[in-house]
XYZ file of C-alpha atoms in Angstrom:
311
model
C 61.438 127.225 99.296
C 61.572 125.982 102.997
C 63.858 127.733 105.508
C 66.232 125.217 107.011
C 67.633 125.980 110.685
C 70.236 123.551 111.401
C 71.618 122.421 114.815
C 74.841 120.690 115.281
C 75.794 118.603 118.342
C 79.726 117.815 118.315
C 80.181 120.808 116.094
C 83.855 121.089 117.321
C 84.936 117.732 116.681
C 86.599 115.946 113.926
C 83.627 115.600 111.683
C 81.272 117.810 113.276
C 83.083 121.272 112.197
C 83.130 120.589 108.814
C 79.279 120.001 108.838
C 78.778 123.454 110.447
C 80.968 125.152 108.248
C 78.748 123.532 105.451
C 75.969 124.472 106.508
C 77.045 128.188 106.855
C 78.762 127.709 103.208
C 74.626 127.131 102.042
C 73.336 129.686 103.823
C 71.352 128.014 106.463
C 70.899 129.789 110.085
C 73.347 127.188 111.863
C 73.400 126.608 115.434
C 76.232 124.772 117.562
C 75.076 122.935 120.815
C 78.603 123.252 123.028
C 79.527 122.518 126.683
C 79.790 125.606 128.546
C 83.944 124.427 129.547
C 84.565 123.561 125.840
C 88.341 124.167 125.368
C 88.122 124.825 121.655
C 87.822 128.519 122.082
C 89.397 129.345 118.869
C 87.404 127.364 116.422
C 83.975 128.655 118.513
C 85.576 132.249 118.122
C 85.767 131.180 114.474
C 82.249 130.230 114.313
C 80.784 133.333 115.927
C 82.692 135.111 112.943
C 80.608 133.015 110.681
C 77.586 133.901 112.093
C 77.093 130.409 113.996
C 74.699 131.132 117.023
C 76.220 128.980 120.108
C 74.291 127.538 122.611
C 76.114 126.588 125.485
C 74.605 123.764 127.685
C 75.014 119.708 128.883
C 73.175 117.174 127.466
C 71.690 116.321 130.445
C 69.719 119.780 130.493
C 66.437 118.946 129.349
C 64.584 122.007 129.124
C 67.643 123.994 127.658
C 67.547 120.921 124.812
C 63.867 121.446 124.408
C 63.809 125.375 124.026
C 66.901 125.035 121.587
C 65.424 122.426 119.275
C 62.364 125.028 119.106
C 64.487 127.459 117.697
C 65.249 124.879 114.630
C 64.014 122.159 112.552
C 67.033 120.042 111.365
C 69.151 118.250 114.051
C 72.888 116.986 113.170
C 74.886 115.063 115.842
C 78.269 114.363 115.071
C 79.038 113.440 118.770
C 81.989 111.187 119.418
C 81.937 107.615 119.985
C 81.994 108.091 124.211
C 79.013 109.999 123.946
C 77.149 107.801 121.439
C 74.248 106.816 123.745
C 73.629 110.537 125.001
C 71.624 110.782 122.177
C 69.483 109.165 123.954
C 68.599 112.386 125.924
C 68.357 114.266 122.419
C 65.769 111.993 121.156
C 64.062 112.434 124.163
C 63.879 116.280 123.753
C 63.219 116.115 120.066
C 60.135 114.185 121.241
C 59.152 116.900 123.702
C 59.876 119.368 121.240
C 57.702 118.269 118.816
C 58.894 120.437 115.600
C 62.121 118.540 114.290
C 61.708 117.868 110.517
C 64.992 115.607 110.257
C 67.109 114.101 112.468
C 70.534 112.789 111.347
C 72.136 110.731 114.466
C 75.956 110.163 114.676
C 76.639 107.333 111.867
C 78.939 108.735 109.208
C 80.892 105.383 109.046
C 80.437 102.102 107.478
C 76.764 101.091 107.094
C 76.015 99.427 110.496
C 72.881 97.675 109.672
C 74.669 95.792 106.898
C 78.063 94.654 107.842
C 79.607 91.759 110.070
C 82.783 92.608 112.172
C 85.020 91.300 114.752
C 83.385 91.968 118.516
C 85.313 95.128 120.184
C 83.702 96.818 116.517
C 80.460 95.006 116.886
C 79.803 96.479 120.461
C 80.503 99.874 118.967
C 78.006 99.737 116.334
C 75.535 98.009 118.256
C 75.153 101.334 119.744
C 74.719 103.275 116.900
C 72.530 100.532 116.315
C 70.329 101.134 119.173
C 70.177 104.976 118.732
C 68.503 104.340 114.705
C 66.316 101.970 116.349
C 64.946 104.755 119.051
C 64.584 107.197 116.520
C 62.394 104.927 114.272
C 60.168 103.952 117.437
C 59.662 107.559 117.914
C 58.497 108.176 114.430
C 60.979 111.023 114.329
C 61.816 112.158 110.680
C 65.521 110.740 110.040
C 68.223 110.402 107.624
C 70.664 107.989 108.493
C 74.151 108.583 106.912
C 76.842 105.916 105.949
C 79.753 108.236 104.829
C 82.429 105.294 104.891
C 86.128 106.299 105.354
C 87.441 109.602 106.312
C 90.181 110.087 103.685
C 92.229 112.708 105.334
C 92.068 110.400 108.613
C 93.124 107.172 107.118
C 95.676 108.720 104.397
C 97.697 110.047 107.644
C 96.941 106.954 109.494
C 98.111 104.615 106.352
C 100.562 106.645 104.566
C 101.900 108.704 107.619
C 103.231 111.475 105.265
C 104.441 113.590 108.580
C 106.908 110.807 109.259
C 110.223 110.174 107.544
C 109.505 106.258 106.996
C 110.587 104.019 104.008
C 107.965 101.444 104.843
C 103.985 101.106 105.307
C 102.167 98.912 107.077
C 99.504 96.974 104.886
C 96.644 95.351 106.946
C 96.138 91.793 105.541
C 96.570 91.476 101.980
C 95.902 94.984 101.241
C 93.527 93.860 98.412
C 90.259 94.546 99.817
C 88.561 97.696 98.692
C 87.454 100.757 100.741
C 85.445 104.078 100.080
C 87.797 107.368 101.020
C 85.765 110.415 100.959
C 87.247 113.971 102.057
C 86.257 115.167 105.129
C 84.981 118.775 103.738
C 82.669 116.399 100.980
C 81.439 114.714 103.776
C 80.240 117.792 105.204
C 78.601 119.197 102.414
C 76.980 116.305 101.435
C 75.713 115.523 104.931
C 73.903 119.199 104.816
C 72.466 118.485 101.500
C 70.913 115.128 102.312
C 69.521 116.727 105.905
C 67.633 119.030 104.015
C 66.219 117.070 101.169
C 62.903 115.571 100.950
C 64.439 112.525 98.672
C 66.255 111.527 101.838
C 63.292 111.470 104.348
C 63.604 108.628 106.430
C 65.995 106.770 104.246
C 69.561 105.770 104.414
C 72.114 107.395 102.179
C 75.425 106.126 101.569
C 78.390 107.937 100.196
C 80.157 105.735 97.331
C 81.500 107.704 94.926
C 83.120 105.297 92.234
C 86.245 107.739 91.864
C 86.895 107.080 95.884
C 87.022 103.525 95.782
C 90.593 101.890 96.286
C 92.731 99.271 98.094
C 95.461 99.788 100.343
C 97.778 98.674 97.688
C 96.850 100.894 95.211
C 96.927 103.927 97.589
C 100.336 102.991 98.090
C 101.190 102.846 94.561
C 99.472 105.915 93.345
C 101.628 107.695 96.567
C 104.856 106.597 95.280
C 103.530 108.229 91.654
C 103.068 111.169 93.670
C 105.919 111.487 95.772
C 108.654 109.913 93.915
C 109.612 107.658 96.274
C 109.448 103.521 97.041
C 108.003 101.995 99.793
C 108.687 98.645 101.281
C 105.633 96.910 102.214
C 105.104 95.715 105.756
C 101.978 92.970 105.848
C 100.533 92.721 109.497
C 98.905 89.387 108.840
C 94.821 88.926 109.057
C 95.387 86.552 112.221
C 97.636 88.775 114.342
C 95.070 91.736 113.949
C 92.386 89.294 115.116
C 94.661 88.563 118.077
C 95.423 91.797 119.053
C 91.826 92.683 119.390
C 90.865 89.747 121.646
C 94.115 90.451 123.629
C 94.162 94.270 123.878
C 91.830 95.955 126.398
C 88.636 97.804 126.062
C 88.862 100.556 124.548
C 91.954 99.809 123.145
C 90.930 96.959 121.079
C 88.010 98.955 119.212
C 90.882 100.441 116.760
C 92.321 97.210 115.672
C 89.186 95.708 115.031
C 87.988 98.602 112.679
C 91.056 98.274 111.048
C 90.174 94.804 110.477
C 86.961 95.420 109.503
C 87.606 98.177 106.795
C 91.204 97.208 105.317
C 90.930 93.115 105.732
C 87.319 92.386 105.170
C 86.301 95.522 103.212
C 83.250 95.954 104.729
C 82.271 99.315 103.078
C 82.310 97.570 99.841
C 81.367 94.305 100.422
C 77.590 94.626 99.726
C 76.046 95.587 96.742
C 73.975 99.063 96.385
C 70.084 97.983 95.223
C 67.284 99.850 93.658
C 66.289 101.026 97.300
C 69.731 102.393 98.123
C 70.607 105.819 98.008
C 73.991 106.481 96.715
C 74.759 110.346 97.413
C 76.891 111.363 94.490
C 73.969 110.698 92.173
C 71.872 112.935 93.941
C 73.567 116.435 92.998
C 75.049 116.662 89.724
C 76.746 120.074 90.597
C 78.499 118.584 93.515
C 81.449 116.125 93.213
C 83.230 114.682 95.842
C 87.169 115.284 95.709
C 88.817 112.040 94.043
C 91.423 110.002 95.705
C 93.790 111.367 93.486
C 93.009 115.047 94.409
C 93.031 114.105 98.350
C 96.875 112.844 97.685
C 97.386 116.262 95.797
C 96.279 117.891 98.882
C 98.099 116.023 100.898
C 101.492 116.580 98.622
C 101.095 120.236 99.013
C 99.281 121.116 102.384
C 99.001 118.078 104.316
C 96.093 118.005 107.004
C 97.097 117.299 110.096
C 96.810 113.907 111.769
C 93.684 113.449 114.265
C 93.094 110.599 116.584
C 89.836 109.233 117.742
C 88.219 109.101 120.965
C 87.341 105.881 122.020
C 86.972 106.470 125.966
């Protein structure tokens, strides 16, 4: 069996930390490229205690990048939005190193090559698409991952369980369906597909049937779990569009994302064909946490809210 050594960029970030932990869980030698002045000291210490090799450096240190890449054969980038275009530096270093067998760029959201969204979000996705095209043009073996919606992040955002509120904001009609996946599962499946020959030079979509739900269904399920009743306050689609046009950049980006996901349902508005790979069909022994199970986690040990960085 081939040995995989995995390097993660953005390993201290919201989703990257789950990939690092999953890589260790599956027994892969795991490296994290981190800034010398990183403030995530506790997390980095946890990584070290797990056996993770920390490499301190900046993305503009080409020679350091190349020498680090030559120690591994799989690269996963989980860099946040403000650093998306910095991945061109990783691509150049991969080309110089010449030994990387798989690169997963920082996608992990909706399938950007198959959706149409509001301009602020489209501008966001165009940067990710540019990275994909550069990887393809360079002939770097890749896997593009569409992990869809981070379950804990958006359950916190939509239901706000940390707040004592009797109302819930519903974006649009609340009837569009979305795919909500637990972040720990995204980490595990990403490590699996990163080292799977079946997923080389393919797009892998995380769309398990158990995790497809509408806002209204999610609220109803949460009401059953908690025994509470919430007033549904609808934010009309046109008001969301207007906000995306009037708010300054980058404040307009999350508004456009909400519209695309929860009003237009972009994670579910295209069918999967014979050439598509859906992650849950690849590994029969690995099951996604269902939405019902995710809400049970929120009921007993709720994950802390998190806010994504767009600047």
